[in-house]
Short mmCIF file of C-alpha atoms in Angstrom, two decimals:
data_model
loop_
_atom_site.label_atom_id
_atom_site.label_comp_id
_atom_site.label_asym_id
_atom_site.label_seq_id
_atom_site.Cartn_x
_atom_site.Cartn_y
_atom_site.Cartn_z
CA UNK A 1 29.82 13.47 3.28
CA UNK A 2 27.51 12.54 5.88
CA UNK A 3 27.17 16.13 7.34
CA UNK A 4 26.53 17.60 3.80
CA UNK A 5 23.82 14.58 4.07
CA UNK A 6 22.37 15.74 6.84
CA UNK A 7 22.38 19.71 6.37
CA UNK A 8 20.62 18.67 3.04
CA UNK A 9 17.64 16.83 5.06
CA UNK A 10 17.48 19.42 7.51
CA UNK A 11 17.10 22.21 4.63
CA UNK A 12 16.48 21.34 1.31
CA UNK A 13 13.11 22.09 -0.19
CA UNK A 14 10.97 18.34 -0.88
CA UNK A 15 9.88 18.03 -4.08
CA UNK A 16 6.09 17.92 -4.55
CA UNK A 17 4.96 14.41 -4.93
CA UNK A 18 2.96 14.96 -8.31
CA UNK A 19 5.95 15.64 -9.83
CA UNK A 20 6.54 11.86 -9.57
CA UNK A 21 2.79 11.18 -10.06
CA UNK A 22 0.53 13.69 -11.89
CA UNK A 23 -2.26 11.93 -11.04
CA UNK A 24 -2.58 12.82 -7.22
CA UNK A 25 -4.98 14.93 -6.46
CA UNK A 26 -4.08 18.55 -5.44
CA UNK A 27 -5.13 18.02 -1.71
CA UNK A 28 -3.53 14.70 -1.47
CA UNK A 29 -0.25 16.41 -2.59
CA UNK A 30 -0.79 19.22 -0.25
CA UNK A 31 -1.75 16.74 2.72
CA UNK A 32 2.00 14.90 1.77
CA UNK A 33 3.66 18.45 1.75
CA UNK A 34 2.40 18.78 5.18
CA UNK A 35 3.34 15.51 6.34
CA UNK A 36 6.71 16.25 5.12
CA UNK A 37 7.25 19.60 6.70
CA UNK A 38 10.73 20.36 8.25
CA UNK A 39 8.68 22.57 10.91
CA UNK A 40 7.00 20.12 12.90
CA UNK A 41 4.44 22.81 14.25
CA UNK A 42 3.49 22.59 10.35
CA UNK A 43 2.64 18.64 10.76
CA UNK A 44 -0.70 17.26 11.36
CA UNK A 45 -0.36 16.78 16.00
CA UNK A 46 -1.09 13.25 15.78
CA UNK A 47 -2.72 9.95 13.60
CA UNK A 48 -6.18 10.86 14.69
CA UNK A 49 -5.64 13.92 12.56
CA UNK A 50 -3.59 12.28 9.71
CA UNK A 51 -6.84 9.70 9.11
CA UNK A 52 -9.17 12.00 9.69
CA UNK A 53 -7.83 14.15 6.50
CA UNK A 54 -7.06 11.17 4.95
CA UNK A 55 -11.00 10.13 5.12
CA UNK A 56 -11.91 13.22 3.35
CA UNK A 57 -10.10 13.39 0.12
CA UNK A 58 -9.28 11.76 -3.14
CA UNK A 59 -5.75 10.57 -3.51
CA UNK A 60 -5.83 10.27 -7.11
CA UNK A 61 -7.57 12.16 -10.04
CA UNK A 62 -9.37 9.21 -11.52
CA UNK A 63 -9.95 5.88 -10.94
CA UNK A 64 -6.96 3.66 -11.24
CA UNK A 65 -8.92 1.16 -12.95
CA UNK A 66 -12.95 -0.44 -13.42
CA UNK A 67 -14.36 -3.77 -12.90
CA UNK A 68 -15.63 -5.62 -15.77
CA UNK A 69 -19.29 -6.44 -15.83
CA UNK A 70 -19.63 -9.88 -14.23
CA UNK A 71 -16.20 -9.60 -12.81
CA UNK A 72 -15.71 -10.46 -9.20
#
């Protein structure tokens, strides 16, 4: 039903996004937990801070792929 719906987004626990994608970085998967906080005191205050955060951290463990030598 719609209000079991809506209890469930209000309460039920998110799960981590490397579960979905083992290659995200720890903080990145952190920084998503955070974004996706049911306490909003627990979000980042505003998109300053979002790409601020974002700026200083890896989103995934490796590269997702190289340029070939001569490639453009």
């Amino acid at each position: 039903s719609t209000a079991d719906l809506l209890a469930k987004h209000l309460s039920a626990k998110v799960d981590p996004p490397n579960s979905y994608n083992p290659e995200l970085t720890d903080d990145f998967n952190n920084f998503l937990l955070k974004m996706l906080s049911k306490d909003r005191d627990d979000r980042p205050g505003n998109f300053h801070e979002i790409m601020i955060a974002l700026r200083e951290m890896r989103v995934f463990k490796v590269t997702a792929y190289k340029k070939k030598p001569g490639a453009e």
